[in-house]
CSV table of C-alpha atoms in Angstrom, one decimal:
chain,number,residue,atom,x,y,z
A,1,UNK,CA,-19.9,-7.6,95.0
A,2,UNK,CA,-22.2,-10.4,94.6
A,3,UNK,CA,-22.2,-11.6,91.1
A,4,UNK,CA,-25.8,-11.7,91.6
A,5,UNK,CA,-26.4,-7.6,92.0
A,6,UNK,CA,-24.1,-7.4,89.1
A,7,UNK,CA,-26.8,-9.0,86.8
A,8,UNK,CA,-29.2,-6.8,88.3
A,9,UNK,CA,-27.8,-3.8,88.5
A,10,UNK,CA,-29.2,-0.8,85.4
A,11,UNK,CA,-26.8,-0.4,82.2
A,12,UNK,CA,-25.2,2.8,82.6
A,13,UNK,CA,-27.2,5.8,80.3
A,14,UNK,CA,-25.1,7.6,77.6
A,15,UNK,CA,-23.5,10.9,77.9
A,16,UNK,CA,-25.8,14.1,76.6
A,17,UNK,CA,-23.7,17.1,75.6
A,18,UNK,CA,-24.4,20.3,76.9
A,19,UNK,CA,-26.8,22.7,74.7
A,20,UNK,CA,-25.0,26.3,73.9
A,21,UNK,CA,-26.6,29.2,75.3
A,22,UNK,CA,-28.8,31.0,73.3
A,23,UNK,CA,-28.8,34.4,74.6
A,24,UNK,CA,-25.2,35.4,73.3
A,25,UNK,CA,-26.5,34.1,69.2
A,26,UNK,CA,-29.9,36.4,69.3
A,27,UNK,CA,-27.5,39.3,70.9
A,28,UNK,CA,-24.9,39.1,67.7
A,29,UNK,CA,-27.8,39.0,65.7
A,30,UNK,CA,-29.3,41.8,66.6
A,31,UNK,CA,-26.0,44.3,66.7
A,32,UNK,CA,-26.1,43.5,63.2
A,33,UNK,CA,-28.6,44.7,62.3
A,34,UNK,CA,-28.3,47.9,64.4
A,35,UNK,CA,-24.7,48.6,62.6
A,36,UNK,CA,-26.5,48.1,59.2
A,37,UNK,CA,-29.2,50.8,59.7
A,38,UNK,CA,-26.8,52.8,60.9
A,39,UNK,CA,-24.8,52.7,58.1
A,40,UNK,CA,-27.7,53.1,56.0
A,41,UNK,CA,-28.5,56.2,57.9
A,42,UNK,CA,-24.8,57.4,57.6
A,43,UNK,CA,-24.6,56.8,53.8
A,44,UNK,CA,-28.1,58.9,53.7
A,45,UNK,CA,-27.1,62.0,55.9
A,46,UNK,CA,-23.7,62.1,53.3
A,47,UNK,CA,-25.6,62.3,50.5
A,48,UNK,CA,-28.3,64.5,51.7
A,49,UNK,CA,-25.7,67.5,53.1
A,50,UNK,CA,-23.7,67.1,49.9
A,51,UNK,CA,-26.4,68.1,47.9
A,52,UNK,CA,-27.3,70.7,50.2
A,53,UNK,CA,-24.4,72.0,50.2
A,54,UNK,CA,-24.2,72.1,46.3
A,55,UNK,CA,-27.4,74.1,46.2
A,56,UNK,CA,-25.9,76.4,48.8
A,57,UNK,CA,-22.4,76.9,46.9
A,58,UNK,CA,-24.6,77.6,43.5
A,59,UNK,CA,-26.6,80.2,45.4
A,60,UNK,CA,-23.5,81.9,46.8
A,61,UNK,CA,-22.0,81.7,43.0
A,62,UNK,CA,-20.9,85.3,41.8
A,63,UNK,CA,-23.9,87.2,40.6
A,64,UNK,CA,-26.2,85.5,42.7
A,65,UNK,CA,-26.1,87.4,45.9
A,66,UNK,CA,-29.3,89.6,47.0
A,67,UNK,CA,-32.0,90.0,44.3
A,68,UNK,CA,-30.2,87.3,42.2
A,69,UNK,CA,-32.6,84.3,42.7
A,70,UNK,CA,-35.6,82.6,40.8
A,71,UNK,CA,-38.6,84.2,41.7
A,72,UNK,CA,-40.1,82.9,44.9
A,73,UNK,CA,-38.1,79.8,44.5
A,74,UNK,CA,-34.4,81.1,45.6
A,75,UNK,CA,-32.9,79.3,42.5
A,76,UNK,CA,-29.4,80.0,41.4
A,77,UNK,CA,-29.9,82.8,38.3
A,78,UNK,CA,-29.0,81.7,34.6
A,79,UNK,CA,-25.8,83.7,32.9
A,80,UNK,CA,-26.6,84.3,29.2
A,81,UNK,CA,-26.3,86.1,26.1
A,82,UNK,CA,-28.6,89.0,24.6
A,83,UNK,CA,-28.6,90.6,22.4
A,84,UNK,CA,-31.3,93.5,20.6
A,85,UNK,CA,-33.6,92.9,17.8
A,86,UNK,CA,-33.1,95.3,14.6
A,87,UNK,CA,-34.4,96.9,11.7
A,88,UNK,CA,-31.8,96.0,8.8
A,89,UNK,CA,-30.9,95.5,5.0
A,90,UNK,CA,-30.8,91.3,5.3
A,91,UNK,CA,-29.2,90.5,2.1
A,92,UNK,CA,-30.4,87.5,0.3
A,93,UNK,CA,-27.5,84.9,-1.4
A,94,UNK,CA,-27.2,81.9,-2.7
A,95,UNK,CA,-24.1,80.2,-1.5
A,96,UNK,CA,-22.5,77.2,-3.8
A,97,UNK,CA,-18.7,76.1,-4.4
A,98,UNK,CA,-17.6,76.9,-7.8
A,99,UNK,CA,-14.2,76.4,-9.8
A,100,UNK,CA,-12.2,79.0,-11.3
A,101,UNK,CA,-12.9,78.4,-15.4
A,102,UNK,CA,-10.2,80.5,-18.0
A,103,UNK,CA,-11.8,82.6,-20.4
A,104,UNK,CA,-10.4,81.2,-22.6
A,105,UNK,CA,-7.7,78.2,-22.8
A,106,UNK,CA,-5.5,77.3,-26.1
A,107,UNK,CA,-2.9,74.7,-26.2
A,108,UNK,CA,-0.2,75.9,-29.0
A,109,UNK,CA,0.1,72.7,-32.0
A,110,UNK,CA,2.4,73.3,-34.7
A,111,UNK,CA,0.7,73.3,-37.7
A,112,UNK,CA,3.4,71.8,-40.1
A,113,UNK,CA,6.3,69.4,-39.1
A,114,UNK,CA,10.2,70.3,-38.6
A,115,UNK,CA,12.7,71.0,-36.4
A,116,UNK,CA,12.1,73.6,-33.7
A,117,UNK,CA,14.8,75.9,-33.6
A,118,UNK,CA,14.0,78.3,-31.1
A,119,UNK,CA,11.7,78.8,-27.8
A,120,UNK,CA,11.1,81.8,-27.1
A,121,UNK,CA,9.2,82.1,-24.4
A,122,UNK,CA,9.5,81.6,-20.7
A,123,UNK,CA,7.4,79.1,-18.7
A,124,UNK,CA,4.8,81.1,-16.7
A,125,UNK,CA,5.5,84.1,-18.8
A,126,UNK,CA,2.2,86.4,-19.0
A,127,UNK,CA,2.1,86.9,-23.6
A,128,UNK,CA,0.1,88.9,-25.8
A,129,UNK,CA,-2.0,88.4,-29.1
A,130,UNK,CA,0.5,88.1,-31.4
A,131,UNK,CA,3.9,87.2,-30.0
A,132,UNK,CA,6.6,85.3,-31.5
A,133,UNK,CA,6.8,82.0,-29.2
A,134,UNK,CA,8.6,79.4,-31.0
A,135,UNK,CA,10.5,79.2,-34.3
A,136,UNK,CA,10.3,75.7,-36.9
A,137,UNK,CA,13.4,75.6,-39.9
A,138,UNK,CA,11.4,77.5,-42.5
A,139,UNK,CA,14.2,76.0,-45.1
A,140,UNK,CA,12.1,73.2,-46.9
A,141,UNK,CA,8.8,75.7,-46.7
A,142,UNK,CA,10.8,78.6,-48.3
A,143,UNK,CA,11.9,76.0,-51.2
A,144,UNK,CA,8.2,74.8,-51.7
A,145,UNK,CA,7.0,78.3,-52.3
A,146,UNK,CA,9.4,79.4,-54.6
A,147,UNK,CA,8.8,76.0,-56.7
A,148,UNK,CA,4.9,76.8,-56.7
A,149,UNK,CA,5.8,80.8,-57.7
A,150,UNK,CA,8.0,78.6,-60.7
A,151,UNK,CA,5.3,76.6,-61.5
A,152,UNK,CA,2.5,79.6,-61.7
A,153,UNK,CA,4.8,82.0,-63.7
A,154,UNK,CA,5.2,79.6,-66.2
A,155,UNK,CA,1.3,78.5,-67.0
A,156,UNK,CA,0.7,82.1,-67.1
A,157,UNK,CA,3.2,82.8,-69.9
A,158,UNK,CA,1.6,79.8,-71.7
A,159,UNK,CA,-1.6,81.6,-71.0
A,160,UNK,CA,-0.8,84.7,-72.3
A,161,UNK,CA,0.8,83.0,-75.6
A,162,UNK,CA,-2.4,81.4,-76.0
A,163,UNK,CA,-4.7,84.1,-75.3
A,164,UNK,CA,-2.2,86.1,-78.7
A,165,UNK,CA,-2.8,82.9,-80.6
A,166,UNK,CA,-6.9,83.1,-80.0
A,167,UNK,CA,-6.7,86.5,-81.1
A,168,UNK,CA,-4.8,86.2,-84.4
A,169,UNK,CA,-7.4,83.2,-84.8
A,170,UNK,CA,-10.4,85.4,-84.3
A,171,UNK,CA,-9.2,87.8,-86.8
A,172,UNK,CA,-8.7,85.2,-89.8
A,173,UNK,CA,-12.1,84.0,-89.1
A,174,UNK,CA,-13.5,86.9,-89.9
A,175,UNK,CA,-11.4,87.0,-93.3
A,176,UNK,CA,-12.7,83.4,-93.9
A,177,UNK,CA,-9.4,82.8,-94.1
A,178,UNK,CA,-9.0,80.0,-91.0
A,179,UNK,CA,-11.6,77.1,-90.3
A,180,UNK,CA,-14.1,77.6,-87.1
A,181,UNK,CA,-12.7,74.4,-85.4
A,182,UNK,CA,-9.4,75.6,-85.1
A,183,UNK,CA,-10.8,78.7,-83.1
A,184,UNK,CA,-13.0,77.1,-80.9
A,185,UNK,CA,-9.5,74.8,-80.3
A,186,UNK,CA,-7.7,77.4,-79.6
A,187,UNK,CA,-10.6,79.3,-77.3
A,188,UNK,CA,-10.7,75.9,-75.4
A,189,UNK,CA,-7.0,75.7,-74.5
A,190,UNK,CA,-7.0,78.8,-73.9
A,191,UNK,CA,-9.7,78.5,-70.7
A,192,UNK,CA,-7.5,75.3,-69.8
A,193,UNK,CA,-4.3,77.4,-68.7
A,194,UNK,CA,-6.7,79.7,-67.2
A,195,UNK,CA,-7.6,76.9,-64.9
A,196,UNK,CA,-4.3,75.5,-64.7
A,197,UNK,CA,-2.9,78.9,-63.8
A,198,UNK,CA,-5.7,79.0,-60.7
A,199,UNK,CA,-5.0,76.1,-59.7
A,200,UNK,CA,-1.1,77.4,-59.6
A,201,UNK,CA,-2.1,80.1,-57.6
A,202,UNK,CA,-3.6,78.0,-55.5
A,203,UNK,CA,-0.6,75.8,-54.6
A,204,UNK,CA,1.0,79.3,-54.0
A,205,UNK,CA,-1.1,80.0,-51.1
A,206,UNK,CA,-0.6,77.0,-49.8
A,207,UNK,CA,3.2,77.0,-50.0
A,208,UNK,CA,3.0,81.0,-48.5
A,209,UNK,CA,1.0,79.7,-45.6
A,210,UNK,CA,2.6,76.6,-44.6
A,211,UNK,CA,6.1,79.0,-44.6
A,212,UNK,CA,3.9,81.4,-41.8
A,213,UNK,CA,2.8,78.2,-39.9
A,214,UNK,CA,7.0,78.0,-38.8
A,215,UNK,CA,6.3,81.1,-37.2
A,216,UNK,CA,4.4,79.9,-33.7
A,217,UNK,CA,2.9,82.8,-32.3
A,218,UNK,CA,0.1,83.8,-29.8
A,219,UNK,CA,-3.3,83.3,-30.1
A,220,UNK,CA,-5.0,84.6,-26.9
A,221,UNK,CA,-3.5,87.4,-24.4
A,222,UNK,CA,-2.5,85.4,-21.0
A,223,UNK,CA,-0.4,83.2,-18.7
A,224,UNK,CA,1.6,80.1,-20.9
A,225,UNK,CA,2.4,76.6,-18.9
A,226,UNK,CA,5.3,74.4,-18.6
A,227,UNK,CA,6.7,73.9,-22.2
A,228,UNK,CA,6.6,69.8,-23.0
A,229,UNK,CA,9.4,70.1,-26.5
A,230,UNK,CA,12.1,71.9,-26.4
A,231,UNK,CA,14.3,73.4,-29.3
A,232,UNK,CA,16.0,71.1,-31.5
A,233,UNK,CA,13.0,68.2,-31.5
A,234,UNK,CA,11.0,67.3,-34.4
A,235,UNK,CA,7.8,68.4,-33.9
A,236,UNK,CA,4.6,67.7,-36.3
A,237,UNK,CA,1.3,68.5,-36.7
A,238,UNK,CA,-0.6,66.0,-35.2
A,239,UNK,CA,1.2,66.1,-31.5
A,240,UNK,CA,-1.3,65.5,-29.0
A,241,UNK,CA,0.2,67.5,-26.3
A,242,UNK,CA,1.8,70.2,-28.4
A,243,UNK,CA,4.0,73.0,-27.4
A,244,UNK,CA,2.2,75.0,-24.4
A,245,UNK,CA,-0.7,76.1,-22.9
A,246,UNK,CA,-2.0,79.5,-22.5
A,247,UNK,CA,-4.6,80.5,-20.2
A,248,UNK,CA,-6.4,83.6,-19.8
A,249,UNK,CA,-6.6,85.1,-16.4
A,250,UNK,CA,-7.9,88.4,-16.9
A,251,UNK,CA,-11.1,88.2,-17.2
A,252,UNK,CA,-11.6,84.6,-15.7
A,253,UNK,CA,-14.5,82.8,-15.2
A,254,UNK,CA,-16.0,80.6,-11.8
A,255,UNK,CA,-18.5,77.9,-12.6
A,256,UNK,CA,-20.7,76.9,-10.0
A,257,UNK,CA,-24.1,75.0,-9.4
A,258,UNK,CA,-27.5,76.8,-8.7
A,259,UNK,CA,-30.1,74.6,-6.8
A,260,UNK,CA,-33.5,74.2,-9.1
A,261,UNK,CA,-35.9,75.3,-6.3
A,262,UNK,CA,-33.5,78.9,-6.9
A,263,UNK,CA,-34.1,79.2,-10.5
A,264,UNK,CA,-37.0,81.2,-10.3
A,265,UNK,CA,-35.3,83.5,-7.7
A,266,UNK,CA,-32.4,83.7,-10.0
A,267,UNK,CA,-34.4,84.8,-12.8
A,268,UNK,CA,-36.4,87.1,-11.5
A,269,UNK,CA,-33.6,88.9,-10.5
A,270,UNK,CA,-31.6,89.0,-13.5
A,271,UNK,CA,-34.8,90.8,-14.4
A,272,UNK,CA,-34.9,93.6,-12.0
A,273,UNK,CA,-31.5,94.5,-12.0
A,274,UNK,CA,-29.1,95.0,-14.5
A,275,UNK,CA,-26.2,92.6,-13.1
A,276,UNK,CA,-26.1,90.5,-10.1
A,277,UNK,CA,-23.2,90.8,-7.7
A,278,UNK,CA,-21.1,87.8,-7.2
A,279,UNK,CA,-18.3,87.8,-4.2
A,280,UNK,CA,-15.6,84.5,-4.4
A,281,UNK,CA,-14.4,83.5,-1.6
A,282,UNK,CA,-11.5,81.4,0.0
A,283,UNK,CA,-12.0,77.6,1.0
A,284,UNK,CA,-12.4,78.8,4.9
A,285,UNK,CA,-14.5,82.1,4.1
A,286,UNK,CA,-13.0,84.1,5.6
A,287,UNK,CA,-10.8,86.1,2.8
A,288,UNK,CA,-12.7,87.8,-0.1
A,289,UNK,CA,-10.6,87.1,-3.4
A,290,UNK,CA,-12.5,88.8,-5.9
A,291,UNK,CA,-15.7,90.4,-6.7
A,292,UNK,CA,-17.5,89.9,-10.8
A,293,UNK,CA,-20.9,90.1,-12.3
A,294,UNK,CA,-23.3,87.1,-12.8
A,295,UNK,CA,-23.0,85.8,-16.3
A,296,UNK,CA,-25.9,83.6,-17.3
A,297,UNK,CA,-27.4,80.1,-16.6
A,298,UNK,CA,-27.3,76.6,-18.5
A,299,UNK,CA,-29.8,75.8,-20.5
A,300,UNK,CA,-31.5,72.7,-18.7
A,301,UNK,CA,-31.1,71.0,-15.3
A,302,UNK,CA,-28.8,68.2,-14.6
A,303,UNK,CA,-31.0,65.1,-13.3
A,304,UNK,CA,-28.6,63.5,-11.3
A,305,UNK,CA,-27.8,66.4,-8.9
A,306,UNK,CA,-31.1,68.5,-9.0
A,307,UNK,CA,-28.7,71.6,-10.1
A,308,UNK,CA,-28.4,74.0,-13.1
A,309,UNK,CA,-24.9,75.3,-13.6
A,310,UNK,CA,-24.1,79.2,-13.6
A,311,UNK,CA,-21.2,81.1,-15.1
A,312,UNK,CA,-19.9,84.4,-13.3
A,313,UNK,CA,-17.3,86.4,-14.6
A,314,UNK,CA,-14.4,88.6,-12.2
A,315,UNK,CA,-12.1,91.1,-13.7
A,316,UNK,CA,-9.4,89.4,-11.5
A,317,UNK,CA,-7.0,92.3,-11.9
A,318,UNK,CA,-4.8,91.4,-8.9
A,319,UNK,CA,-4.5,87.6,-10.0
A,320,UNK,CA,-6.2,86.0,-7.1
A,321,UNK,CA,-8.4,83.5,-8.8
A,322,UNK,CA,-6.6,80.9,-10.6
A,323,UNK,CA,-7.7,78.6,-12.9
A,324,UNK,CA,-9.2,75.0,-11.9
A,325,UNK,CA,-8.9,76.6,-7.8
A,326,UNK,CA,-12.5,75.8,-5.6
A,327,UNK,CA,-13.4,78.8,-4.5
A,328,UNK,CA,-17.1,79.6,-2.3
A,329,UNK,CA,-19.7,81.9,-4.2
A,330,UNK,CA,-21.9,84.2,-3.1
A,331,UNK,CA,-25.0,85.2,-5.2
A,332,UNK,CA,-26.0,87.8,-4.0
A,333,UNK,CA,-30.3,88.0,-5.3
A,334,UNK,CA,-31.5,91.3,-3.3
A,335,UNK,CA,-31.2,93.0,0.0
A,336,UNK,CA,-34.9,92.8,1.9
A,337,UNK,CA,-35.7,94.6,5.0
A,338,UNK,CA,-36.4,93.1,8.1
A,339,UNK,CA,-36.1,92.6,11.8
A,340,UNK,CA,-33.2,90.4,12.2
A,341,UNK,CA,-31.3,88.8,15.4
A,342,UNK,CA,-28.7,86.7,15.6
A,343,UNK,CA,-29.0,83.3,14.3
A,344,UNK,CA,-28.2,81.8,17.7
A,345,UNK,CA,-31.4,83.6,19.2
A,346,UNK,CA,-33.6,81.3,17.3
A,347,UNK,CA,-34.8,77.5,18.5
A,348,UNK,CA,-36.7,75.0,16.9
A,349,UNK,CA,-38.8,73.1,19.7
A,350,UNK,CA,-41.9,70.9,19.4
A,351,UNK,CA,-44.1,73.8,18.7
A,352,UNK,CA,-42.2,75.1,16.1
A,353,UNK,CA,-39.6,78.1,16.4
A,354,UNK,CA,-39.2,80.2,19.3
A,355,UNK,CA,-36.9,82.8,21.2
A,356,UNK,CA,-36.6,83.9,24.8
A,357,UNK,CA,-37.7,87.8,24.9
A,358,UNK,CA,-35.9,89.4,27.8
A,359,UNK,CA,-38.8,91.6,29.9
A,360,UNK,CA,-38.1,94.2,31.7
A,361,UNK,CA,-38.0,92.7,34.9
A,362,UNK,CA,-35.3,90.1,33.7
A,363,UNK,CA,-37.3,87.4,33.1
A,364,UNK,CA,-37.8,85.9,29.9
A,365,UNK,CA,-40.5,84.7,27.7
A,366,UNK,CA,-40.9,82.1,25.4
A,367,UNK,CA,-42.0,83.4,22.2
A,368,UNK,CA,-43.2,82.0,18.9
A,369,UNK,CA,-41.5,83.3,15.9
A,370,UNK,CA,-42.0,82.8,11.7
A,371,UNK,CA,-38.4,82.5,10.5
A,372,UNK,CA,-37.5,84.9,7.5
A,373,UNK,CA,-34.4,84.9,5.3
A,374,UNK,CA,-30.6,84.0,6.8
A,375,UNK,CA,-27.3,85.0,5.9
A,376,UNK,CA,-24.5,82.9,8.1
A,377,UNK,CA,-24.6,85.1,11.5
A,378,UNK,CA,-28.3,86.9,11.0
A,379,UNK,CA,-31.7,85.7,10.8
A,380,UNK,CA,-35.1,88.1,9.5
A,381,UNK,CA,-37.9,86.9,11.9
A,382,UNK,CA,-41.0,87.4,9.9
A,383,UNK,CA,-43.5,87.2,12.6
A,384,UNK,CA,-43.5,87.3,16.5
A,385,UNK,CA,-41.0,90.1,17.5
A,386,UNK,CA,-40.8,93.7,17.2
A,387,UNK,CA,-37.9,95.8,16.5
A,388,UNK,CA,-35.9,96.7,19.8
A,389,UNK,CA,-36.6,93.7,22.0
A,390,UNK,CA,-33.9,92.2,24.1
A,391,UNK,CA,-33.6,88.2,23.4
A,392,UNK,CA,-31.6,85.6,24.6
A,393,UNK,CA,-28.5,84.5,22.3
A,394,UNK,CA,-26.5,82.0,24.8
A,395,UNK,CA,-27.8,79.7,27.3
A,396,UNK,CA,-31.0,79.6,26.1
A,397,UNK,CA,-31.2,75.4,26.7
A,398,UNK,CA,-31.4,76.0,30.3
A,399,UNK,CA,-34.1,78.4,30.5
A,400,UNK,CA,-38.0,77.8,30.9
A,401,UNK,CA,-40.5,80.4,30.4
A,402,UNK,CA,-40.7,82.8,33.2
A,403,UNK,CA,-37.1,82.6,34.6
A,404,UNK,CA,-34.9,85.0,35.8
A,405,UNK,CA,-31.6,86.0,34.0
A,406,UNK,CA,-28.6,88.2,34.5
A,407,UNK,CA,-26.8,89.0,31.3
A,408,UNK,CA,-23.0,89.0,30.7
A,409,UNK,CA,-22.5,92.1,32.1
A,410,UNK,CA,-23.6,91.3,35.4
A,411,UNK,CA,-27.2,93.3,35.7
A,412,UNK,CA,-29.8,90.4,37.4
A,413,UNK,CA,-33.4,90.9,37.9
A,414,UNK,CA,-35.3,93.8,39.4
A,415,UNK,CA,-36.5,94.7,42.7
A,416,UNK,CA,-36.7,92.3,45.9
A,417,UNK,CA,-37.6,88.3,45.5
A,418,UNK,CA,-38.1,86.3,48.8
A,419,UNK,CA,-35.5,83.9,49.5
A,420,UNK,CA,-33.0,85.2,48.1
A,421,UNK,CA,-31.3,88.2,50.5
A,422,UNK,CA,-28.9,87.3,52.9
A,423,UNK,CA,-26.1,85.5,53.3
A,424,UNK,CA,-25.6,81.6,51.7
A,425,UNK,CA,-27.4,79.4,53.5
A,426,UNK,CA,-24.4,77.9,55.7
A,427,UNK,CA,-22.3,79.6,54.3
A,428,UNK,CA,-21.1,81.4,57.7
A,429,UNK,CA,-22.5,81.9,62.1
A,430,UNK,CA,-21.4,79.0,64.5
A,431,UNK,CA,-21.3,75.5,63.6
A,432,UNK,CA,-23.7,73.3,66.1
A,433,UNK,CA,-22.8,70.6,67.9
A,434,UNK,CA,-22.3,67.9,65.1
A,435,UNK,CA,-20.3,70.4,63.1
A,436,UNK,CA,-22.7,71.7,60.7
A,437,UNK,CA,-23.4,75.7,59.6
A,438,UNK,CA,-25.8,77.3,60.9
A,439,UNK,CA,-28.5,78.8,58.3
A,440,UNK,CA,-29.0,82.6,59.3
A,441,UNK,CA,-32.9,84.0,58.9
A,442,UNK,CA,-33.6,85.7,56.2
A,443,UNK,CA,-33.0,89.7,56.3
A,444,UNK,CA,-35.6,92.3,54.5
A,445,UNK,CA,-34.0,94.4,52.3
């Protein structure tokens, strides 16, 4: 080629690459989002025949077969408890926890010092008034008395002597034959060993009761501790913890506290009867220990607890109450009667209280009711029910007012209620082409 051309000849034009297609890109696009409404569609049909199916199972639930339903709505029928309202003697108590108080509580303190020879009781032992417990040396006590019997024999000798000599003195006087002074002496010495002699006797006494005081014996009728001395120790009169304890069991006492909004009540009652009943109970409730006679009140409230304390006192013949044991009281005020249900009938709501009254066709009503008095299973209603009425004691929190119930015993509402006869819907016929039941029409009864 002629260098020439070359010159002449057009630079050669850079390589373009080839665009992609654009067809195949918008073609993956859209797939996707076909595959994701599907899915959402899937996900939706699930969730909507599960829950169909639930209502259709609850339907079919035992007891809920023809007649079963909610009125007009085919709704699955509510289970509960009834029970009848009833004309009754609703007792009125006052319930506190009280402790078991002894009548009476003495510790035995020796009243002179010595040695303690002899115990002789038995720890836990139920004594008497009077019994020989324990035994101190009566030696030294026996050796003081006779030395203060010494003592008082022999000023009364010198009081007799001068008591002669007064006389013989009173006689010369009246024979002038003896001064006045020496009388008067004499009448004066003689009102000395009169004083002197007292005074012996006096020692006597002491002597004689200090010699008793070795003798230890019982001062209350009831059940004596765990002895802290036994015999052989030196024991003296001002020991703190002494010998024993007795407590008496029979009668005991239970101390308990009265609320001060009850004090009126409490009073009132003591006035129209002659003894309120008192029932003790055990820590659970559910065992009756004993049953006394209200004793009386204290005389002023305590501030810092808003209560007045009581005093009841039981025979406790058998020995179930025992002293210092917490025990539940039952004060019992009156019996009032009243139309009563069980205290699981009644519910509080944002109108106030209310029960479900069970009608005669099985449905309920709500009803407003006054509360009365309670004891721990009944309740008096005061106002808003009559005596015999049927009302709802269990499941009441899934009722409304003008629902359908069966009660435990398997009786549902009366007479025939659309859409609910027949078969459960799905329940049974061919399945279609995508594998779901079938829903049979509805049959009259």
């Amino acid at each position: 080629m002629n260098p020439q051309e070359e010159v002449n000849a057009p630079a050669p034009q850079p390589a373009v690459p080839p665009q992609p297609p654009q067809a195949p890109r918008r073609r993956r696009r859209w797939m996707g989002s076909v595959l994701a409404l599907l899915l959402v569609v899937l996900v939706g049909g699930a969730a909507w025949y599960l829950v169909q199916r639930a209502n259709g199972d609850s339907a079919a639930a035992p007891g809920a077969g023809p007649g079963r339903g909610a009125p007009g709505g085919g709704r699955p029928m509510v289970t509960v408890g009834d029970a009848v309202a009833r004309r009754a003697e609703l007792p009125v108590v006052i319930d506190a926890l009280g402790t078991v108080i002894p009548a009476t509580t003495v510790t035995l303190k020796p009243q002179v010092s010595g040695t303690l020879t002899e115990v002789l009781f038995t720890e836990g032992q139920m004594v008497k008034k009077g019994q020989l417990l324990a035994q101190i040396d009566p030696r030294p006590y026996e050796q003081a008395l006779m030395q203060a019997q010494g003592t008082r024999q022999r000023d009364e000798a010198q009081l007799e002597n001068a008591r002669l000599t007064l006389a013989r003195y009173q006689t010369l006087l009246s024979q002038d034959s003896i001064a006045r002074q020496d009388v008067d002496t004499q009448a004066a010495l003689v009102k000395q060993l009169e004083g002197t002699v007292m005074t012996d006797k006096a020692q006597e006494g002491t002597a004689r009761l200090n010699l008793s005081y070795t003798r230890i014996t019982s001062p209350a009728t009831g059940r004596i501790g765990l002895r802290t001395v036994d015999a052989g120790n030196l024991v003296s009169s001002g020991d703190a913890t002494g010998i024993a304890t007795i407590t008496q069991v029979a009668p005991i006492d239970v101390q308990f506290a009265v609320p001060q909004d009850r004090v009126a009540d409490v009073l009132a009652a003591q006035r129209d009867a002659d003894a309120l009943a008192v029932t003790a109970l055990d820590r659970t409730r559910k065992s009756e220990l004993d049953k006394g006679r209200f004793s009386t009140l204290d005389n002023q409230i305590d501030t810092t607890t808003g209560t007045v304390k009581a005093k009841a006192r039981f025979a406790n013949a058998a020995g179930t109450l025992f002293p210092n044991q917490f025990v539940n009281v039952q004060l019992l005020l009156r019996n009032v009667p009243a139309v009563v249900v069980p205290v699981t009938a009644v519910r509080t709501g944002a109108n106030g209280d209310y029960v479900y009254v069970i009608n005669e066709d099985r449905t309920v009503t709500l009803r407003k009711v006054k509360r009365g008095q309670a004891t721990v299973g009944l309740m008096a209603i005061a106002e808003g029910l009559k005596e015999g009425e049927r009302v709802v004691t269990e499941g009441g929190d899934r009722l409304q007012d003008g629902m359908a119930v069966q009660t435990a015993d398997g009786q549902g509402a009366r007479g025939p209620r659309s859409g609910a006869s027949g078969p459960r819907s799905g329940a049974s016929g061919p399945r279609g082409e995508r594998g779901e039941r079938r829903q049979r029409p509805p049959q009259n009864p």
